[in-house]
Amino acid sequence: MNESMSDLIQLNRLDSGVVELVINRPEALNALNIAVLLGLKTALEKLASDQTVRVIVLRGAGEKAFAAGADIREMQTMGRSDAAQFSRLGHSVCLLLESMPKVTVAAVQGFALGGGTELALACDFILASEKAQFGLPEVGLGVIPGFGGTIRLARAVGLTRAKELVFSGERFGSAEAAQLGLIRKVLPQDGFFDEVRKQAAKIARNSLPAVWAAKGLMNEFEESSGVYPKVDAEIHRFSSLFGTPDQKEGMGAFSEKRAAKFVGL
Ligand code: CAA
């Protein structure tokens, strides 16, 4: 059964206790604007208490992107306080994905950049097709990842590799993502979502209280020493870069489809 939570968020309920949550903004490569994030938050809050749902598969509409990041055009004119609110909203979606009593799976084909990689990293695990592209390119826009990316990428691949990826902003494909340990294996593009549904349904057949007990236990570490204590610090550092010459130049250059020329401090 398909439900529209809003024009931007769709819900496909499969028989198996699996729900596909679809970011539906393909004309902007599913870029995460405030409306998309609010739609995701509302949908996840509803699904958290829905006893018929066991596994949530997060995906993007269209073939080109999971999500090409936070909406740069929307962020371009934000001041510090708006940017802090925006970052807090993105964090709240990611923390829901990470902590809710359901298994959350990111199904990535095409671009998962910036906030897209960050949403994927917040899911319990990532399934990716051979056409997936990951990356945290924010420093090329004069800012830093603002939805927990630096923290969760370092957790997933180790601090040194995460630093190289964040400081370079380089994109990497699914073969490299597998080498880095971000995904377990690369799935073929043909029939990708059929395979995702199969794997999600397999998990949904297991005992939900047992899976939830395992997830709760594995997340306890995060509450004490992982992502949670660093959220406010990231929001502060992310938002403090808004209004600077480099943020204006980086995001302006994207909108004008040209290379950025940074001026520094
Ligand atoms: N925000 C807003 N619009 C975006 C977008 C984004 N992140 N990504 C793509 N789009 C829009 C493009 O502007 C374009 O719109 P128009 O047709 O109106 O010009 C449309 O989507 C299609 O994109 P392209 O024409 O650019 O497609 P392409 O195939 O040539 O390139 C791409 C694809 C390499 C992904 C390129 O779109 C791109 O570099 N996007 C930005 C990626 C990025 O920097 N993401 C990080 C955002 S910052 C962030 O996420 C901060 C955070 O942590 C909170």
Short mmCIF file of N, CA and C in Angstrom, two decimals, residues 4-173:
data_model
loop_
_atom_site.label_atom_id
_atom_site.label_comp_id
_atom_site.label_asym_id
_atom_site.label_seq_id
_atom_site.Cartn_x
_atom_site.Cartn_y
_atom_site.Cartn_z
N SER A 4 0.95 8.78 0.86
CA SER A 4 1.73 10.01 0.74
C SER A 4 1.68 10.72 2.08
N MET A 5 2.83 10.82 2.76
CA MET A 5 2.87 11.56 4.02
C MET A 5 2.78 13.05 3.67
N SER A 6 3.41 13.40 2.54
CA SER A 6 3.35 14.75 1.97
C SER A 6 3.81 14.54 0.54
N ASP A 7 3.84 15.62 -0.27
CA ASP A 7 4.34 15.43 -1.64
C ASP A 7 5.78 14.94 -1.61
N LEU A 8 6.49 15.28 -0.56
CA LEU A 8 7.93 15.03 -0.53
C LEU A 8 8.32 13.70 0.10
N ILE A 9 7.41 13.11 0.85
CA ILE A 9 7.72 11.86 1.54
C ILE A 9 6.63 10.84 1.25
N GLN A 10 7.05 9.67 0.76
CA GLN A 10 6.06 8.61 0.50
C GLN A 10 6.38 7.38 1.33
N LEU A 11 5.34 6.64 1.60
CA LEU A 11 5.49 5.45 2.43
C LEU A 11 4.95 4.27 1.63
N ASN A 12 5.76 3.27 1.37
CA ASN A 12 5.28 2.04 0.73
C ASN A 12 5.26 0.95 1.77
N ARG A 13 4.08 0.48 2.12
CA ARG A 13 3.98 -0.61 3.11
C ARG A 13 4.01 -1.94 2.38
N LEU A 14 4.97 -2.79 2.70
CA LEU A 14 5.06 -4.11 2.09
C LEU A 14 4.44 -5.11 3.06
N ASP A 15 4.01 -6.27 2.55
CA ASP A 15 3.31 -7.24 3.39
C ASP A 15 4.16 -7.74 4.56
N SER A 16 5.45 -7.72 4.37
CA SER A 16 6.37 -8.39 5.28
C SER A 16 6.65 -7.65 6.59
N GLY A 17 5.97 -6.54 6.87
CA GLY A 17 6.33 -5.74 8.05
C GLY A 17 7.44 -4.75 7.72
N VAL A 18 7.71 -4.64 6.43
CA VAL A 18 8.74 -3.71 5.96
C VAL A 18 8.04 -2.48 5.37
N VAL A 19 8.57 -1.32 5.69
CA VAL A 19 8.06 -0.08 5.11
C VAL A 19 9.19 0.61 4.37
N GLU A 20 8.90 1.07 3.16
CA GLU A 20 9.88 1.89 2.44
C GLU A 20 9.51 3.35 2.65
N LEU A 21 10.44 4.12 3.16
CA LEU A 21 10.24 5.56 3.35
C LEU A 21 11.01 6.24 2.22
N VAL A 22 10.28 6.92 1.34
CA VAL A 22 10.89 7.42 0.10
C VAL A 22 10.98 8.95 0.12
N ILE A 23 12.21 9.46 -0.06
CA ILE A 23 12.39 10.91 -0.21
C ILE A 23 12.07 11.22 -1.67
N ASN A 24 11.01 12.03 -1.88
CA ASN A 24 10.46 12.17 -3.22
C ASN A 24 10.66 13.58 -3.78
N ARG A 25 11.92 13.86 -4.12
CA ARG A 25 12.22 15.17 -4.71
C ARG A 25 13.26 14.97 -5.81
N PRO A 26 12.96 14.06 -6.74
CA PRO A 26 13.99 13.64 -7.70
C PRO A 26 14.52 14.78 -8.58
N GLU A 27 13.70 15.82 -8.80
CA GLU A 27 14.16 16.92 -9.67
C GLU A 27 15.32 17.67 -9.02
N ALA A 28 15.46 17.59 -7.70
CA ALA A 28 16.59 18.23 -7.00
C ALA A 28 17.48 17.14 -6.40
N LEU A 29 17.49 15.97 -7.02
CA LEU A 29 18.28 14.81 -6.53
C LEU A 29 18.00 14.54 -5.04
N ASN A 30 16.73 14.72 -4.68
CA ASN A 30 16.26 14.43 -3.31
C ASN A 30 17.01 15.24 -2.24
N ALA A 31 17.41 16.46 -2.61
CA ALA A 31 18.11 17.33 -1.66
C ALA A 31 17.21 17.57 -0.44
N LEU A 32 17.86 17.64 0.71
CA LEU A 32 17.14 17.67 2.00
C LEU A 32 16.90 19.12 2.40
N ASN A 33 15.71 19.62 2.07
CA ASN A 33 15.35 20.96 2.55
C ASN A 33 14.56 20.80 3.86
N ILE A 34 14.15 21.93 4.44
CA ILE A 34 13.46 21.87 5.74
C ILE A 34 12.19 21.03 5.63
N ALA A 35 11.44 21.22 4.52
CA ALA A 35 10.17 20.48 4.38
C ALA A 35 10.42 18.97 4.31
N VAL A 36 11.47 18.55 3.61
CA VAL A 36 11.77 17.10 3.54
C VAL A 36 12.14 16.57 4.93
N LEU A 37 12.98 17.33 5.63
CA LEU A 37 13.41 16.86 6.96
C LEU A 37 12.23 16.80 7.93
N LEU A 38 11.34 17.81 7.86
CA LEU A 38 10.16 17.78 8.75
C LEU A 38 9.27 16.59 8.38
N GLY A 39 9.14 16.32 7.07
CA GLY A 39 8.34 15.17 6.62
C GLY A 39 8.93 13.86 7.12
N LEU A 40 10.25 13.75 7.04
CA LEU A 40 10.90 12.51 7.53
C LEU A 40 10.69 12.35 9.03
N LYS A 41 10.83 13.47 9.75
CA LYS A 41 10.71 13.43 11.22
C LYS A 41 9.29 12.96 11.61
N THR A 42 8.30 13.58 10.98
CA THR A 42 6.90 13.22 11.30
C THR A 42 6.65 11.75 10.98
N ALA A 43 7.13 11.32 9.80
CA ALA A 43 6.90 9.93 9.39
C ALA A 43 7.58 8.96 10.37
N LEU A 44 8.81 9.26 10.75
CA LEU A 44 9.54 8.36 11.64
C LEU A 44 8.89 8.31 13.03
N GLU A 45 8.42 9.47 13.50
CA GLU A 45 7.75 9.49 14.82
C GLU A 45 6.50 8.62 14.79
N LYS A 46 5.76 8.66 13.67
CA LYS A 46 4.56 7.82 13.56
C LYS A 46 4.93 6.35 13.49
N LEU A 47 5.95 6.05 12.68
CA LEU A 47 6.34 4.64 12.48
C LEU A 47 6.90 4.03 13.76
N ALA A 48 7.50 4.87 14.60
CA ALA A 48 8.12 4.35 15.83
C ALA A 48 7.10 3.62 16.71
N SER A 49 5.85 4.10 16.70
CA SER A 49 4.85 3.47 17.57
C SER A 49 3.90 2.55 16.78
N ASP A 50 4.21 2.28 15.53
CA ASP A 50 3.35 1.43 14.70
C ASP A 50 3.80 -0.03 14.85
N GLN A 51 2.98 -0.80 15.55
CA GLN A 51 3.36 -2.18 15.90
C GLN A 51 3.45 -3.10 14.68
N THR A 52 2.87 -2.67 13.55
CA THR A 52 2.91 -3.53 12.36
C THR A 52 4.24 -3.39 11.60
N VAL A 53 5.03 -2.40 12.00
CA VAL A 53 6.27 -2.13 11.25
C VAL A 53 7.48 -2.68 12.00
N ARG A 54 8.31 -3.43 11.30
CA ARG A 54 9.51 -4.00 11.91
C ARG A 54 10.79 -3.42 11.31
N VAL A 55 10.77 -3.20 10.01
CA VAL A 55 11.97 -2.70 9.33
C VAL A 55 11.59 -1.50 8.47
N ILE A 56 12.39 -0.45 8.55
CA ILE A 56 12.16 0.74 7.72
C ILE A 56 13.32 0.85 6.74
N VAL A 57 12.99 0.87 5.45
CA VAL A 57 14.01 1.05 4.41
C VAL A 57 13.91 2.49 3.92
N LEU A 58 14.97 3.24 4.11
CA LEU A 58 15.00 4.64 3.65
C LEU A 58 15.63 4.68 2.27
N ARG A 59 14.96 5.32 1.32
CA ARG A 59 15.50 5.39 -0.05
C ARG A 59 15.09 6.70 -0.72
N GLY A 60 15.67 6.96 -1.86
CA GLY A 60 15.31 8.15 -2.62
C GLY A 60 14.48 7.77 -3.82
N ALA A 61 13.69 8.73 -4.32
CA ALA A 61 12.92 8.49 -5.54
C ALA A 61 13.83 8.69 -6.76
N GLY A 62 13.54 7.99 -7.82
CA GLY A 62 14.34 8.12 -9.05
C GLY A 62 15.59 7.27 -8.96
N GLU A 63 16.31 7.23 -10.09
CA GLU A 63 17.48 6.34 -10.15
C GLU A 63 18.77 7.06 -9.80
N LYS A 64 18.72 8.40 -9.79
CA LYS A 64 19.99 9.13 -9.74
C LYS A 64 20.54 9.36 -8.33
N ALA A 65 19.63 9.40 -7.34
CA ALA A 65 20.12 9.79 -6.02
C ALA A 65 19.33 9.17 -4.86
N PHE A 66 20.07 8.87 -3.82
CA PHE A 66 19.47 8.61 -2.49
C PHE A 66 19.11 10.00 -1.95
N ALA A 67 20.10 10.85 -1.78
CA ALA A 67 19.91 12.27 -1.47
C ALA A 67 21.25 12.97 -1.70
N ALA A 68 21.22 14.06 -2.51
CA ALA A 68 22.48 14.75 -2.84
C ALA A 68 22.84 15.79 -1.78
N GLY A 69 22.40 15.58 -0.55
CA GLY A 69 22.82 16.45 0.54
C GLY A 69 21.74 17.41 0.99
N ALA A 70 22.10 18.22 1.98
CA ALA A 70 21.20 19.28 2.42
C ALA A 70 21.01 20.25 1.26
N ASP A 71 19.87 20.93 1.24
CA ASP A 71 19.55 21.82 0.12
C ASP A 71 20.42 23.07 0.18
N ILE A 72 21.36 23.15 -0.75
CA ILE A 72 22.35 24.23 -0.72
C ILE A 72 21.70 25.58 -1.00
N ARG A 73 20.72 25.57 -1.90
CA ARG A 73 20.07 26.86 -2.22
C ARG A 73 19.31 27.40 -1.01
N GLU A 74 18.72 26.49 -0.25
CA GLU A 74 17.99 26.93 0.95
C GLU A 74 18.97 27.40 2.03
N MET A 75 20.13 26.72 2.11
CA MET A 75 21.10 27.07 3.17
C MET A 75 21.84 28.37 2.86
N GLN A 76 21.92 28.67 1.56
CA GLN A 76 22.80 29.76 1.10
C GLN A 76 22.60 31.07 1.87
N THR A 77 21.34 31.39 2.16
CA THR A 77 21.06 32.69 2.79
C THR A 77 20.84 32.58 4.30
N MET A 78 21.08 31.40 4.85
CA MET A 78 20.85 31.23 6.30
C MET A 78 21.91 31.96 7.11
N GLY A 79 21.47 32.55 8.22
CA GLY A 79 22.41 33.08 9.20
C GLY A 79 22.70 31.99 10.23
N ARG A 80 23.48 32.35 11.24
CA ARG A 80 23.91 31.33 12.23
C ARG A 80 22.74 30.66 12.95
N SER A 81 21.77 31.48 13.33
CA SER A 81 20.70 30.92 14.14
C SER A 81 19.82 29.98 13.29
N ASP A 82 19.52 30.35 12.03
CA ASP A 82 18.77 29.45 11.15
C ASP A 82 19.56 28.18 10.88
N ALA A 83 20.88 28.35 10.69
CA ALA A 83 21.72 27.18 10.39
C ALA A 83 21.74 26.23 11.59
N ALA A 84 21.77 26.80 12.79
CA ALA A 84 21.77 25.94 14.00
C ALA A 84 20.46 25.18 14.09
N GLN A 85 19.37 25.86 13.79
CA GLN A 85 18.04 25.20 13.83
C GLN A 85 17.96 24.09 12.79
N PHE A 86 18.51 24.38 11.61
CA PHE A 86 18.50 23.41 10.50
C PHE A 86 19.33 22.18 10.88
N SER A 87 20.49 22.43 11.45
CA SER A 87 21.37 21.33 11.85
C SER A 87 20.68 20.49 12.95
N ARG A 88 20.01 21.17 13.86
CA ARG A 88 19.32 20.45 14.94
C ARG A 88 18.21 19.57 14.37
N LEU A 89 17.51 20.08 13.35
CA LEU A 89 16.45 19.30 12.71
C LEU A 89 17.04 18.05 12.03
N GLY A 90 18.13 18.25 11.30
CA GLY A 90 18.78 17.10 10.64
C GLY A 90 19.25 16.08 11.67
N HIS A 91 19.83 16.58 12.76
CA HIS A 91 20.27 15.68 13.83
C HIS A 91 19.08 14.90 14.40
N SER A 92 17.94 15.57 14.56
CA SER A 92 16.80 14.88 15.19
C SER A 92 16.32 13.73 14.29
N VAL A 93 16.37 13.93 12.97
CA VAL A 93 15.99 12.84 12.06
C VAL A 93 17.01 11.69 12.19
N CYS A 94 18.29 12.05 12.20
CA CYS A 94 19.33 11.02 12.29
C CYS A 94 19.25 10.26 13.62
N LEU A 95 19.00 10.99 14.71
CA LEU A 95 18.93 10.32 16.01
C LEU A 95 17.72 9.40 16.08
N LEU A 96 16.62 9.81 15.42
CA LEU A 96 15.45 8.92 15.35
C LEU A 96 15.79 7.64 14.61
N LEU A 97 16.43 7.79 13.44
CA LEU A 97 16.80 6.60 12.65
C LEU A 97 17.67 5.66 13.47
N GLU A 98 18.57 6.26 14.23
CA GLU A 98 19.53 5.47 14.98
C GLU A 98 18.91 4.78 16.20
N SER A 99 17.95 5.47 16.83
CA SER A 99 17.51 4.97 18.14
C SER A 99 16.13 4.32 18.14
N MET A 100 15.36 4.44 17.06
CA MET A 100 13.97 3.98 17.14
C MET A 100 13.87 2.46 17.23
N PRO A 101 12.78 1.97 17.82
CA PRO A 101 12.64 0.52 18.02
C PRO A 101 12.23 -0.23 16.76
N LYS A 102 12.92 0.04 15.70
CA LYS A 102 12.74 -0.64 14.41
C LYS A 102 14.13 -0.79 13.83
N VAL A 103 14.29 -1.72 12.91
CA VAL A 103 15.57 -1.78 12.20
C VAL A 103 15.49 -0.77 11.04
N THR A 104 16.49 0.09 10.93
CA THR A 104 16.48 1.08 9.86
C THR A 104 17.62 0.77 8.88
N VAL A 105 17.25 0.72 7.60
CA VAL A 105 18.21 0.34 6.57
C VAL A 105 18.23 1.44 5.51
N ALA A 106 19.42 1.92 5.14
CA ALA A 106 19.52 2.87 4.03
C ALA A 106 19.76 2.08 2.76
N ALA A 107 18.92 2.29 1.75
CA ALA A 107 19.10 1.62 0.46
C ALA A 107 19.61 2.66 -0.53
N VAL A 108 20.90 2.60 -0.84
CA VAL A 108 21.54 3.68 -1.60
C VAL A 108 21.88 3.25 -3.02
N GLN A 109 21.26 3.94 -3.98
CA GLN A 109 21.75 3.87 -5.36
C GLN A 109 21.94 5.32 -5.80
N GLY A 110 22.95 5.58 -6.59
CA GLY A 110 23.22 6.95 -7.01
C GLY A 110 23.85 7.76 -5.88
N PHE A 111 23.65 9.09 -5.94
CA PHE A 111 24.35 9.98 -5.02
C PHE A 111 23.79 9.95 -3.60
N ALA A 112 24.69 9.76 -2.66
CA ALA A 112 24.38 9.98 -1.23
C ALA A 112 25.50 10.88 -0.74
N LEU A 113 25.29 12.18 -0.88
CA LEU A 113 26.36 13.13 -0.56
C LEU A 113 25.96 14.01 0.62
N GLY A 114 26.96 14.50 1.36
CA GLY A 114 26.67 15.39 2.47
C GLY A 114 25.61 14.79 3.38
N GLY A 115 24.51 15.55 3.56
CA GLY A 115 23.40 15.07 4.40
C GLY A 115 22.87 13.71 3.96
N GLY A 116 23.05 13.35 2.69
CA GLY A 116 22.62 12.03 2.20
C GLY A 116 23.46 10.92 2.82
N THR A 117 24.79 11.11 2.79
CA THR A 117 25.67 10.15 3.47
C THR A 117 25.37 10.14 4.97
N GLU A 118 25.06 11.31 5.52
CA GLU A 118 24.82 11.39 6.97
C GLU A 118 23.55 10.64 7.37
N LEU A 119 22.49 10.76 6.56
CA LEU A 119 21.27 9.98 6.85
C LEU A 119 21.56 8.49 6.77
N ALA A 120 22.32 8.11 5.73
CA ALA A 120 22.64 6.69 5.55
C ALA A 120 23.45 6.16 6.74
N LEU A 121 24.42 6.98 7.19
CA LEU A 121 25.26 6.56 8.33
C LEU A 121 24.46 6.42 9.63
N ALA A 122 23.33 7.15 9.71
CA ALA A 122 22.52 7.09 10.94
C ALA A 122 21.62 5.85 10.97
N CYS A 123 21.41 5.24 9.80
CA CYS A 123 20.62 4.00 9.78
C CYS A 123 21.43 2.87 10.41
N ASP A 124 20.73 1.79 10.78
CA ASP A 124 21.45 0.69 11.42
C ASP A 124 22.51 0.11 10.50
N PHE A 125 22.19 -0.01 9.21
CA PHE A 125 23.22 -0.36 8.23
C PHE A 125 22.80 0.10 6.85
N ILE A 126 23.77 0.00 5.93
CA ILE A 126 23.56 0.53 4.56
C ILE A 126 23.64 -0.63 3.57
N LEU A 127 22.67 -0.69 2.66
CA LEU A 127 22.78 -1.58 1.50
C LEU A 127 23.00 -0.67 0.30
N ALA A 128 23.98 -0.98 -0.52
CA ALA A 128 24.30 -0.06 -1.63
C ALA A 128 24.46 -0.82 -2.94
N SER A 129 24.00 -0.19 -4.01
CA SER A 129 24.17 -0.78 -5.34
C SER A 129 25.53 -0.39 -5.89
N GLU A 130 25.90 -1.04 -6.97
CA GLU A 130 27.20 -0.73 -7.58
C GLU A 130 27.25 0.71 -8.09
N LYS A 131 26.08 1.37 -8.19
CA LYS A 131 26.09 2.76 -8.68
C LYS A 131 26.04 3.79 -7.54
N ALA A 132 26.23 3.35 -6.30
CA ALA A 132 26.17 4.32 -5.19
C ALA A 132 27.43 5.19 -5.16
N GLN A 133 27.24 6.43 -4.76
CA GLN A 133 28.36 7.38 -4.59
C GLN A 133 28.18 8.07 -3.25
N PHE A 134 29.17 7.92 -2.40
CA PHE A 134 29.11 8.54 -1.07
C PHE A 134 30.09 9.71 -1.01
N GLY A 135 29.99 10.51 0.05
CA GLY A 135 30.98 11.56 0.25
C GLY A 135 30.44 12.66 1.14
N LEU A 136 31.37 13.35 1.79
CA LEU A 136 31.02 14.52 2.62
C LEU A 136 31.74 15.73 2.02
N PRO A 137 31.12 16.38 1.01
CA PRO A 137 31.82 17.46 0.28
C PRO A 137 31.68 18.84 0.90
N GLU A 138 31.21 18.94 2.16
CA GLU A 138 30.84 20.24 2.72
C GLU A 138 31.96 21.26 2.75
N VAL A 139 33.21 20.82 2.98
CA VAL A 139 34.29 21.83 3.05
C VAL A 139 34.46 22.57 1.72
N GLY A 140 33.99 21.99 0.65
CA GLY A 140 33.99 22.66 -0.66
C GLY A 140 32.89 23.70 -0.78
N LEU A 141 32.04 23.75 0.25
CA LEU A 141 30.96 24.76 0.28
C LEU A 141 31.21 25.77 1.39
N GLY A 142 32.35 25.65 2.07
CA GLY A 142 32.69 26.59 3.14
C GLY A 142 32.08 26.24 4.49
N VAL A 143 31.55 25.01 4.62
CA VAL A 143 30.99 24.58 5.91
C VAL A 143 31.49 23.17 6.25
N ILE A 144 30.92 22.57 7.27
CA ILE A 144 31.28 21.19 7.64
C ILE A 144 29.99 20.36 7.65
N PRO A 145 30.10 19.04 7.70
CA PRO A 145 28.88 18.23 7.82
C PRO A 145 28.11 18.65 9.07
N GLY A 146 26.79 18.74 8.91
CA GLY A 146 25.99 19.27 10.02
C GLY A 146 24.96 18.31 10.58
N PHE A 147 24.91 17.07 10.04
CA PHE A 147 23.93 16.10 10.56
C PHE A 147 24.64 14.88 11.16
N GLY A 148 25.78 15.14 11.81
CA GLY A 148 26.46 14.04 12.52
C GLY A 148 27.47 13.28 11.69
N GLY A 149 27.77 13.79 10.48
CA GLY A 149 28.63 13.03 9.55
C GLY A 149 30.04 12.81 10.03
N THR A 150 30.65 13.85 10.59
CA THR A 150 32.05 13.67 11.00
C THR A 150 32.13 12.59 12.09
N ILE A 151 31.17 12.62 12.99
CA ILE A 151 31.20 11.69 14.12
C ILE A 151 30.90 10.27 13.65
N ARG A 152 29.83 10.12 12.86
CA ARG A 152 29.44 8.75 12.46
C ARG A 152 30.39 8.18 11.41
N LEU A 153 30.97 9.04 10.55
CA LEU A 153 31.92 8.49 9.57
C LEU A 153 33.16 7.98 10.30
N ALA A 154 33.61 8.76 11.28
CA ALA A 154 34.79 8.32 12.04
C ALA A 154 34.49 7.02 12.78
N ARG A 155 33.28 6.90 13.30
CA ARG A 155 32.89 5.67 13.99
C ARG A 155 32.91 4.49 13.00
N ALA A 156 32.45 4.73 11.78
CA ALA A 156 32.32 3.63 10.82
C ALA A 156 33.66 3.23 10.20
N VAL A 157 34.52 4.20 9.90
CA VAL A 157 35.72 3.85 9.12
C VAL A 157 37.03 4.15 9.85
N GLY A 158 36.94 4.75 11.05
CA GLY A 158 38.15 5.10 11.79
C GLY A 158 38.49 6.58 11.57
N LEU A 159 39.13 7.16 12.57
CA LEU A 159 39.35 8.61 12.58
C LEU A 159 40.23 9.09 11.42
N THR A 160 41.32 8.37 11.16
CA THR A 160 42.28 8.85 10.15
C THR A 160 41.66 8.85 8.76
N ARG A 161 40.96 7.76 8.41
CA ARG A 161 40.34 7.70 7.09
C ARG A 161 39.21 8.73 6.98
N ALA A 162 38.46 8.90 8.09
CA ALA A 162 37.37 9.87 8.07
C ALA A 162 37.93 11.28 7.87
N LYS A 163 39.05 11.58 8.53
CA LYS A 163 39.65 12.91 8.35
C LYS A 163 40.01 13.14 6.90
N GLU A 164 40.63 12.13 6.26
CA GLU A 164 41.02 12.31 4.86
C GLU A 164 39.79 12.57 3.99
N LEU A 165 38.73 11.80 4.25
CA LEU A 165 37.51 11.95 3.43
C LEU A 165 36.84 13.30 3.67
N VAL A 166 36.80 13.75 4.93
CA VAL A 166 36.13 15.02 5.24
C VAL A 166 36.97 16.20 4.75
N PHE A 167 38.29 16.15 4.94
CA PHE A 167 39.13 17.29 4.55
C PHE A 167 39.25 17.41 3.03
N SER A 168 39.19 16.27 2.32
CA SER A 168 39.29 16.31 0.85
C SER A 168 37.91 16.53 0.23
N GLY A 169 36.86 16.10 0.93
CA GLY A 169 35.51 16.19 0.38
C GLY A 169 35.29 15.24 -0.79
N GLU A 170 36.23 14.29 -0.99
CA GLU A 170 36.16 13.41 -2.17
C GLU A 170 34.98 12.46 -2.12
N ARG A 171 34.43 12.20 -3.31
CA ARG A 171 33.38 11.18 -3.42
C ARG A 171 34.02 9.80 -3.53
N PHE A 172 33.30 8.79 -3.06
CA PHE A 172 33.80 7.43 -3.26
C PHE A 172 32.64 6.50 -3.59
N GLY A 173 32.93 5.51 -4.42
CA GLY A 173 31.90 4.58 -4.88
C GLY A 173 31.69 3.43 -3.91
#
